[in-house]
Coordinates of C-alpha atoms and ligand atoms in Angstrom, one line a residue:
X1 CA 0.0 0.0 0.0
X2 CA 0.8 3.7 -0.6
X3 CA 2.4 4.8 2.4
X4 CA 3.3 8.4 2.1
X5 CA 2.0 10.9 -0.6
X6 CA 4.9 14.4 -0.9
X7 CA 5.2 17.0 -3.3
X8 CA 7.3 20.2 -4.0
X9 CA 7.5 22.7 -6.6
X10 CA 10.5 22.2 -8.7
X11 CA 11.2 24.1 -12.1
X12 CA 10.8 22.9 -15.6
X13 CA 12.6 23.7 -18.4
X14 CA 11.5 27.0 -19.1
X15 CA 12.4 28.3 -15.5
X16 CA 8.8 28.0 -14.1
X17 CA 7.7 26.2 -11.1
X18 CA 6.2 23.1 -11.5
X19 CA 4.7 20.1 -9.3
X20 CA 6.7 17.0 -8.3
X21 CA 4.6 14.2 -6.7
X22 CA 6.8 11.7 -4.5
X23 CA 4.7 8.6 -3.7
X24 CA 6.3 5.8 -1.4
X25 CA 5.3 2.0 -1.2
X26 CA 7.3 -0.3 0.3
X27 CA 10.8 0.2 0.4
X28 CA 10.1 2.7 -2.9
X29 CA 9.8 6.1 -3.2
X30 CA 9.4 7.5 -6.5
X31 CA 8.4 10.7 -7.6
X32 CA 7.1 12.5 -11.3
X33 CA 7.2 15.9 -12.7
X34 CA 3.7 17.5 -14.1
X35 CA 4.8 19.4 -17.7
X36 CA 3.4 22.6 -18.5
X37 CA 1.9 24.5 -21.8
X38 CA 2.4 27.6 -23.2
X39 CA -0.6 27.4 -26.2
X40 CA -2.9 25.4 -23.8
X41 CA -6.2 24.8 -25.0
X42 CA -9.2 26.6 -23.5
X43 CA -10.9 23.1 -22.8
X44 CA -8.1 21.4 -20.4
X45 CA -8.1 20.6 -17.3
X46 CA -6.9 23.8 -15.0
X47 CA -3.1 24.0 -14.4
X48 CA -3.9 25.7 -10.5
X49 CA -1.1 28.8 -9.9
X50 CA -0.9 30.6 -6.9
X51 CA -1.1 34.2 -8.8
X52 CA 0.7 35.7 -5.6
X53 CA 4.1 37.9 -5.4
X54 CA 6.8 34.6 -5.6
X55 CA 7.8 33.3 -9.3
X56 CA 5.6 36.4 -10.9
X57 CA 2.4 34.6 -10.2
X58 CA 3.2 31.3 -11.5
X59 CA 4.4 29.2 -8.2
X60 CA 2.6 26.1 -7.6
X61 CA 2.1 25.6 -3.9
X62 CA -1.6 25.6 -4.1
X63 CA -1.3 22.2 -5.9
X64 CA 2.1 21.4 -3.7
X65 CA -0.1 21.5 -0.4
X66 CA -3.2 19.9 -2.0
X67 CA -1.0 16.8 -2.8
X68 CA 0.3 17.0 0.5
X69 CA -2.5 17.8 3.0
X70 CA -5.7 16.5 0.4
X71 CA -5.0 14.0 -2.3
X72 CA -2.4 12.0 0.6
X73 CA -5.6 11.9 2.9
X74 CA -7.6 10.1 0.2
X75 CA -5.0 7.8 -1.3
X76 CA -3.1 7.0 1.6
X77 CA -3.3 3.1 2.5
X78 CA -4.0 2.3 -1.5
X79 CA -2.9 0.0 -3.3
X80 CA -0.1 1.0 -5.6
X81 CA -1.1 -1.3 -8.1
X82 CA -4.4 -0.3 -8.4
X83 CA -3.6 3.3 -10.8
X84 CA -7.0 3.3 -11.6
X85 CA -8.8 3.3 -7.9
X86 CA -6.4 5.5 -7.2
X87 CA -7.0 7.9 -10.2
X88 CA -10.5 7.4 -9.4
X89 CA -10.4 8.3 -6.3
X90 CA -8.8 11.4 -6.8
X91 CA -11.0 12.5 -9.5
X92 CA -14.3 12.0 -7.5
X93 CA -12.4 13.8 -4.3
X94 CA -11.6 16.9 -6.8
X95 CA -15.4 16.6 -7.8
X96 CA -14.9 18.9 -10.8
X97 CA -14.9 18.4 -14.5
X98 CA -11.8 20.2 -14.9
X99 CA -9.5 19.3 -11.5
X100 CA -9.9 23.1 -10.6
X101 CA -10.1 22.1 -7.1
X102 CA -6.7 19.8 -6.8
X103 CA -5.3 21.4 -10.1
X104 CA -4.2 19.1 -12.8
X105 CA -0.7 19.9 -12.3
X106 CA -1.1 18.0 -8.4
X107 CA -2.9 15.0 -9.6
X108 CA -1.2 14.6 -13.3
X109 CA 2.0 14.1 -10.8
X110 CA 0.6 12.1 -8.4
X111 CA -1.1 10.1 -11.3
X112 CA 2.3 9.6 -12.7
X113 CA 4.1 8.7 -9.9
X114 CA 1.6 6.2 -8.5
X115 CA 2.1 4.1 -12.4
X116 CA 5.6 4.4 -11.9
X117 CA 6.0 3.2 -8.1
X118 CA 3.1 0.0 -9.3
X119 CA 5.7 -0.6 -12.0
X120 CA 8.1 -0.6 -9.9
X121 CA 6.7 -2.8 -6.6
X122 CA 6.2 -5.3 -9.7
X123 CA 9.7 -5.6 -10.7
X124 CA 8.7 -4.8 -14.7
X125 CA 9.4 -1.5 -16.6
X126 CA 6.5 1.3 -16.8
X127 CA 5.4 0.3 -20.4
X128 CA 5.2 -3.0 -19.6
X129 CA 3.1 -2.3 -16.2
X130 CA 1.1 -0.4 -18.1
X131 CA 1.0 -2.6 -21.4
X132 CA 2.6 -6.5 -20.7
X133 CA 3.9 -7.8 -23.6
X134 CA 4.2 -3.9 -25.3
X135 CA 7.2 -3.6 -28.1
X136 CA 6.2 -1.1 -30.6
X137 CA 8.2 1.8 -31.1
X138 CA 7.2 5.0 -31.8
X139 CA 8.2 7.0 -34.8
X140 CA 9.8 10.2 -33.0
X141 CA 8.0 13.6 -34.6
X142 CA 11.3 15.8 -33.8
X143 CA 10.5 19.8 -33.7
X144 CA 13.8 20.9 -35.8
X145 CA 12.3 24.4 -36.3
X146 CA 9.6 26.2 -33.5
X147 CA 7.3 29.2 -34.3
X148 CA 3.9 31.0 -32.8
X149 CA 4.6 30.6 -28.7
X150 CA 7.1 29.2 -28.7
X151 CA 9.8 31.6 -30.4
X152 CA 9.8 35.3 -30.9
X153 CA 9.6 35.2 -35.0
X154 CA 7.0 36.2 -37.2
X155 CA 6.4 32.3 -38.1
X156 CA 2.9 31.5 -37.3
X157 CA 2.9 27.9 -37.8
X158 CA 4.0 26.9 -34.3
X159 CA 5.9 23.3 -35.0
X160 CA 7.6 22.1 -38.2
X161 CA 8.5 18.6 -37.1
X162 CA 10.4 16.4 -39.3
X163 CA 9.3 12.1 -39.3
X164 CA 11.5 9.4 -40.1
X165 CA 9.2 6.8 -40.7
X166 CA 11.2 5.4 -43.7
X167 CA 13.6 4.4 -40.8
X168 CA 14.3 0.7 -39.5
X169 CA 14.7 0.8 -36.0
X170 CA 13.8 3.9 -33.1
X171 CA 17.4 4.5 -33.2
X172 CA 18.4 4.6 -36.9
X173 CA 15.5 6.9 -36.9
X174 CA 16.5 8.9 -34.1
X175 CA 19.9 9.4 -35.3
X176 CA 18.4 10.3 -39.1
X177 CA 16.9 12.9 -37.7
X178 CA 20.0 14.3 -34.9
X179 CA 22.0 14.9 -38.4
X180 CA 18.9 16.5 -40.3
X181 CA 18.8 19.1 -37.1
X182 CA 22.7 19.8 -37.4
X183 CA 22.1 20.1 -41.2
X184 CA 19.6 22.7 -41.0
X185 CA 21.7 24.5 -38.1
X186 CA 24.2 24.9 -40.8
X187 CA 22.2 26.0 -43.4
X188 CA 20.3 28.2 -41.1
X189 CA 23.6 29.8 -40.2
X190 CA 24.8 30.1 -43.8
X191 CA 21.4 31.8 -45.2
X192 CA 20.8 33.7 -42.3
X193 CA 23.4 34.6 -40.0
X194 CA 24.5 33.4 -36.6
X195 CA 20.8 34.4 -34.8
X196 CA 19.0 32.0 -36.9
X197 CA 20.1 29.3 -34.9
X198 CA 19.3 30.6 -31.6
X199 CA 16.5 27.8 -30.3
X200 CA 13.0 28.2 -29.0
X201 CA 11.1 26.4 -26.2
X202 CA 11.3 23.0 -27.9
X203 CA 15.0 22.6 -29.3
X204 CA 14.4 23.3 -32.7
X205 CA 15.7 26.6 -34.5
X206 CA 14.0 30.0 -34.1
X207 CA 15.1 31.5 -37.1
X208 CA 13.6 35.4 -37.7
X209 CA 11.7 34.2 -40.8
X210 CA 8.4 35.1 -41.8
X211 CA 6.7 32.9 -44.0
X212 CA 6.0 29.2 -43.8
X213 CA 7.4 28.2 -47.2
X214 CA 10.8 29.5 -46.4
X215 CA 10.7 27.6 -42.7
X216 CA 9.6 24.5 -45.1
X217 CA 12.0 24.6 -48.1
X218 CA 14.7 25.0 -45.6
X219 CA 14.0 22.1 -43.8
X220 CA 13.8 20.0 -47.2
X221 CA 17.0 21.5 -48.2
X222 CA 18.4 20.3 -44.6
X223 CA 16.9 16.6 -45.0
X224 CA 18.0 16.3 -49.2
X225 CA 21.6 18.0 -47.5
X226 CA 21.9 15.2 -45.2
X227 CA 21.5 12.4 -47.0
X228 CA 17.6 11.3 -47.1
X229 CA 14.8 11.2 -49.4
X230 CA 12.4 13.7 -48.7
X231 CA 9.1 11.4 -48.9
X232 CA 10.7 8.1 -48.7
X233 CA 13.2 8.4 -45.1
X234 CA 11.8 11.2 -43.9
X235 CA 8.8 13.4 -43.8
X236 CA 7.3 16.6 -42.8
X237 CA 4.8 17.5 -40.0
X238 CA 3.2 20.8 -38.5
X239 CA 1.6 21.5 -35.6
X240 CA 0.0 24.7 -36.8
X241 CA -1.9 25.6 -33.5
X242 CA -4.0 27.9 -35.3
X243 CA -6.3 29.2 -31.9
X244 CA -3.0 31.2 -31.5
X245 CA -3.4 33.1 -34.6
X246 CA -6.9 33.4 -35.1
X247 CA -9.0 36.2 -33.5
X248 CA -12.6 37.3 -35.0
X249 CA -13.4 34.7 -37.3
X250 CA -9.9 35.0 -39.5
X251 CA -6.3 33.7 -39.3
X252 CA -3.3 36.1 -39.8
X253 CA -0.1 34.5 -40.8
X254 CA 2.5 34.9 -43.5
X255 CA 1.3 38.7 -43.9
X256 CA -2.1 37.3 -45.1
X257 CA -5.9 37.2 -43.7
X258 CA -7.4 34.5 -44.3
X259 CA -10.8 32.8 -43.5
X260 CA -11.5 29.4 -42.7
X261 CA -12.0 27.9 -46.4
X262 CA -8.8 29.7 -47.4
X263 CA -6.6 28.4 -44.9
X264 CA -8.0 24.8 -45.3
X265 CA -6.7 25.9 -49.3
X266 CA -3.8 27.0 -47.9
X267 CA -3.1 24.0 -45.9
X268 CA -4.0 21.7 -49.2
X269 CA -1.1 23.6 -51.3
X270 CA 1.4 22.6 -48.3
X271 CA 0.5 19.3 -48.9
X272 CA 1.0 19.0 -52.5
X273 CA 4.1 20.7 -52.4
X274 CA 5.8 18.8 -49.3
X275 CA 5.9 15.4 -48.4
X276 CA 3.6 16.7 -45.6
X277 CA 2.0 13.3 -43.2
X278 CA 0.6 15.3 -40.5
X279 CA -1.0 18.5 -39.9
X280 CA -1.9 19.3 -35.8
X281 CA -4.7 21.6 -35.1
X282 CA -5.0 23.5 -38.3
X283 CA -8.0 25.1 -37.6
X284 CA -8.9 27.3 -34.2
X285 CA -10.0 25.0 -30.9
X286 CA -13.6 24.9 -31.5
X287 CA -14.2 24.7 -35.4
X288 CA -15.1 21.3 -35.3
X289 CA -17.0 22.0 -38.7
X290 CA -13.6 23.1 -40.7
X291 CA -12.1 19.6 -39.4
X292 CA -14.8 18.0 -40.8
X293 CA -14.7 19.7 -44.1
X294 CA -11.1 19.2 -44.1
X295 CA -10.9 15.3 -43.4
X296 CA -13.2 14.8 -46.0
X297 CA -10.6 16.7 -48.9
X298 CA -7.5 15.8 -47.5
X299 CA -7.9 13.3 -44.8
X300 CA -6.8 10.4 -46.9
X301 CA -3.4 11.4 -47.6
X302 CA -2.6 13.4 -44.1
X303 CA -3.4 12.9 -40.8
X304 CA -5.2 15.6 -39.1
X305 CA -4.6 15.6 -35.5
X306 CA -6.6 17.3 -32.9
X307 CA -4.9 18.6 -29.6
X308 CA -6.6 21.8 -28.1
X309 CA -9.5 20.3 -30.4
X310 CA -9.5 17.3 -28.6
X311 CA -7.5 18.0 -25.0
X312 CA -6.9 14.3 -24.4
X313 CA -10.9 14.5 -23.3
X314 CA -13.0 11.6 -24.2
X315 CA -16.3 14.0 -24.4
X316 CA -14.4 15.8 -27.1
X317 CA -12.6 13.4 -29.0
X318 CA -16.5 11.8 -29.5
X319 CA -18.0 14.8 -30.2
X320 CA -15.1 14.6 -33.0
X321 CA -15.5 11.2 -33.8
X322 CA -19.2 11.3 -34.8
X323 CA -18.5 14.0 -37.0
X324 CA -15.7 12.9 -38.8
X325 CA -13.6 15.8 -37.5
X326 CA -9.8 15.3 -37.7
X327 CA -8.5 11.6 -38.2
X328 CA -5.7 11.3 -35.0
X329 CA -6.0 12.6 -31.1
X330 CA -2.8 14.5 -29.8
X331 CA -2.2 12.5 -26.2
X332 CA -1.3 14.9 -23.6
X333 CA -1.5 13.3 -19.8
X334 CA -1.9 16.6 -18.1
X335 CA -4.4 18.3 -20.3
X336 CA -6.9 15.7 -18.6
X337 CA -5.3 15.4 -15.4
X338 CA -4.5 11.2 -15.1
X339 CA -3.1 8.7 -17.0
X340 CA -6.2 6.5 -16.2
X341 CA -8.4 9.2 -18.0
X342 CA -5.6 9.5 -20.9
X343 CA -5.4 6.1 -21.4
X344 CA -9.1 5.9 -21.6
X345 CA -9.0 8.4 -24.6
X346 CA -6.5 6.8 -26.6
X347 CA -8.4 3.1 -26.6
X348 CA -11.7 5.1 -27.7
X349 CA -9.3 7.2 -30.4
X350 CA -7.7 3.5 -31.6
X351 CA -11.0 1.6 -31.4
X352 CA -12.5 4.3 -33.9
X353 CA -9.6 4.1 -36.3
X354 CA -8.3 7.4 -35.4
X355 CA -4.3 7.2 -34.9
X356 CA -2.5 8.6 -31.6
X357 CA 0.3 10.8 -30.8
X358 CA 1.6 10.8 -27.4
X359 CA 2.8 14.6 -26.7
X360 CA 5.0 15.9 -24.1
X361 CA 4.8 19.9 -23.2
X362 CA 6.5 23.0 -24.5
X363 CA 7.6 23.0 -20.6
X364 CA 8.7 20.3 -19.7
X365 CA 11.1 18.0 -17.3
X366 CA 13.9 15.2 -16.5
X367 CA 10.4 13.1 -16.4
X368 CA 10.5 10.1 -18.8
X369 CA 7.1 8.7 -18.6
X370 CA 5.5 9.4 -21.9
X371 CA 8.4 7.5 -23.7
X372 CA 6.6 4.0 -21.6
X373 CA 3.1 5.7 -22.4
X374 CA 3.5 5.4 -26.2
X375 CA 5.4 2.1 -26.4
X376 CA 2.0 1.1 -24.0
X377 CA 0.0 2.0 -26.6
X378 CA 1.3 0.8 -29.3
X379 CA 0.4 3.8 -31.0
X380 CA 3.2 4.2 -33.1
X381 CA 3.8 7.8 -32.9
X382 CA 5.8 10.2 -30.1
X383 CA 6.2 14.2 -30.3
X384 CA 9.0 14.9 -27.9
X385 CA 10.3 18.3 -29.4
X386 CA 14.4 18.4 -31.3
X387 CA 16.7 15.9 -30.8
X388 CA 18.7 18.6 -28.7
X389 CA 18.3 19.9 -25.2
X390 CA 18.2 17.2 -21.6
X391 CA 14.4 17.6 -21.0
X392 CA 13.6 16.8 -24.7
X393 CA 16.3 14.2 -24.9
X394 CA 15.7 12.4 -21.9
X395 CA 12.5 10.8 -23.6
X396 CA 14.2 9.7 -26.8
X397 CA 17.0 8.7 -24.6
X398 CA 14.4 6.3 -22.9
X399 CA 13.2 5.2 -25.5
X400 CA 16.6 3.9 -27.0
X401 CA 17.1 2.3 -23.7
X402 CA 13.4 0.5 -24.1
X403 CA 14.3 -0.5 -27.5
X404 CA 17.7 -2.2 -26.5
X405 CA 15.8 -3.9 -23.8
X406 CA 13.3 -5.4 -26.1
X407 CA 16.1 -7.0 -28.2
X408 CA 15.0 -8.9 -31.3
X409 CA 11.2 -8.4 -30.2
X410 CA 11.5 -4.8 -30.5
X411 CA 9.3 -3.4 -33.5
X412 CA 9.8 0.3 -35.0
X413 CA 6.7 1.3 -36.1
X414 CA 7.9 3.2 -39.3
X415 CA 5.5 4.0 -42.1
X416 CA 2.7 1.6 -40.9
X417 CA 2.4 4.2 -38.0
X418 CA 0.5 6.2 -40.8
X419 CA -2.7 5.3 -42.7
X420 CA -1.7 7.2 -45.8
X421 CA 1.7 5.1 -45.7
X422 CA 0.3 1.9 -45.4
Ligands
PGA501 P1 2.1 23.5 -25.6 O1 2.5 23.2 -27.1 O2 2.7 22.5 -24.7 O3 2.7 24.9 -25.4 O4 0.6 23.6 -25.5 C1 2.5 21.9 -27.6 C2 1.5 21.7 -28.6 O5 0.7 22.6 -29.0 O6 1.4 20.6 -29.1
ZN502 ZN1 -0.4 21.3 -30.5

């Protein structure tokens, strides 16, 4: 049984406080780190912050002392095996639909490091607690270049990831897509001076350009200048998070307005120019009509991934499911506050045919937990940010370790990770 529930505010990795949950069972005591947003979705579950004078607002020992003094009174004496009483538990005691009481940041780390401490009593690793019998590796979607929040550029488009699903294993994969970031920080350099390789919140590049093309052709350049087949190795994804540049029913990017039908046109041109396989959130949070529209024109040939569409809620995701809007759900643990709940969502996305990307956070940590979440799954599919910087890293890193583990039962999920690849 669980013993002793702790927590403390720690920083993440852009220098804000975040929530560590300790959890001891047994002789264990294990703890996890709740990420953190910065183009959160209106529909997640609350991130509580103590909006007083220490860390400008953003400290956390609201959610600290309501893991210490609350969520330990009601989880206390369970059993660590059991992550879904336990979950449970703490979602009835919160007794809101969005964990404003607790804060998802207290129970996403408590939820976290109850999984790992069961894994643990049990003697197996986290993906196979979660999953027994789980091998299938994800194909990493690596950031190389960040935009919108997460840089100060004009570039709109927040992510432009780059996939190497032609790969054979995680780590031939994984290294593919190391040299394709070191090619484009040299052609970055080259076409644009010595700032165009400073780095945004992710890893990738935050080069001062201004249109999407240029971010794109560069990064086609980087992957030809490397070695690989654009479209064969190695192929293009966004993450446009287009809530953060719409306001009053039009989008603004690349010195354009544009409404809803002509960004879904603008969106179909990217994809006939570039070996484009997946497009997050192209439309703004709520348009669930546009999606629709959209997966109907271009849902066979890319994936169309909700994330502040969706926000890992299962209400959402089959609200989006009956209408055919958007053909993948963007996994993010703390945007619904446990891993039972997030769990939950990604067997309702599978069952219905949509894919799944397991997502970590613009802030983020040292925590390794999603890299066991998506091998669970199976789902075939990880975005973990550029193959650069420790808290981005640390989950590819685990994921190499996983893979070695596995041995000769190990499977990379490659192109079959993709319906239009299959
Ligand atoms: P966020 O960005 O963590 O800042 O929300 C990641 C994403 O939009 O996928
Ligand atoms: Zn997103």
């Amino acid at each position: 049984p669980i013993t002793r529930v702790w927590a403390r505010e720690v920083l993440d990795s852009r220098g804000n406080p975040t929530v560590e949950a300790e959890i001891t069972a047994g002789k264990d005591c294990v703890s996890a780190i709740a990420p953190s947003g910065a183009s959160t979705g209106s529909h997640e579950a609350l991130e509580l912050r103590d909006g007083d004078a220490r860390y400008n607002g953003k400290g956390v020992m609201k959610a600290v002392n309501n893991v210490r003094f609350s969520i330990s009174k009601v989880i206390e004496g369970m059993d660590v095996q059991n992550l879904k009483a336990i979950d449970n538990a703490m979602i009835s005691a919160d007794g809101t639909p969005n964990k404003s009481k607790f804060g998802a940041n207290a129970t996403v780390a408590v939820s976290l490091a109850v999984a790992k401490a069961g894994a643990i009593s049990k003697g197996v690793e986290l993906h196979e607690y979660l999953s027994p019998g789980s091998y299938i590796l994800p194909v990493p979607m690596m950031n190389i270049l960040n935009g919108g929040k997460h840089a100060g550029s004009n570039l709109k488009i927040q992510e432009f990831m780059i996939s190497p699903a032609g790969a054979a294993t995680f780590a031939d994969a994984l290294r593919m897509g190391a040299e394709v970031y070191h090619e484009l920080k040299s052609l970055l350099k080259k076409s644009y001076g010595v700032s165009a390789i400073n780095i945004g919140d992710e890893g990738g590049f935050a080069p001062a350009l201004d249109t999407t093309p240029e971010a794109m052709n560069i990064i086609m350049d980087a992957i030809e200048g490397a070695g690989y087949a654009p479209g064969r190795d190695v192929y293009m994804a966004m993450d446009a998070a287009a809530s953060e540049f719409y306001a009053d029913g039009s989008y603004t990017l690349d010195g354009k307005t544009l409404n809803a039908g002509e960004l879904v046109d603008f969106y179909a041109d990217l994809s006939r120019s570039y070996p484009l396989i997946s497009l997050e959130d192209p439309v703004m949070e709520d348009d669930f009509e546009t999606m629709t529209e959209m997966t109907k024109k271009l849902g066979s040939k890319l994936q169309l991934v909700g994330d502040d569409l969706f926000v890992t809620n299962t209400e959402r995701l089959r609200r989006g499911i009956e209408a055919d809007a958007g053909n993948a759900l963007l996994l993010k643990v703390n945007q619904i506050g446990t891993v039972s709940e997030a769990i939950e969502a990604a067997e309702l996305a599978l069952k219905s045919n949509y894919a799944v990307m397991v997502s970590h956070r613009s802030g983020e940590s040292e925590d390794t937990s999603i890299a066991d979440i998506a091998v669970a799954l199976g789902c075939g599919q990880i975005k973990t940010g550029a193959p650069a910087r420790g808290e981005r890293t640390s989950k590819y890193n685990r994921l190499l370790r996983i893979e070695e583990k596995l041995g000769q039962s190990a499977k990379y999920a490659g192109k079959s990770a993709f319906a239009a690849l299959k």
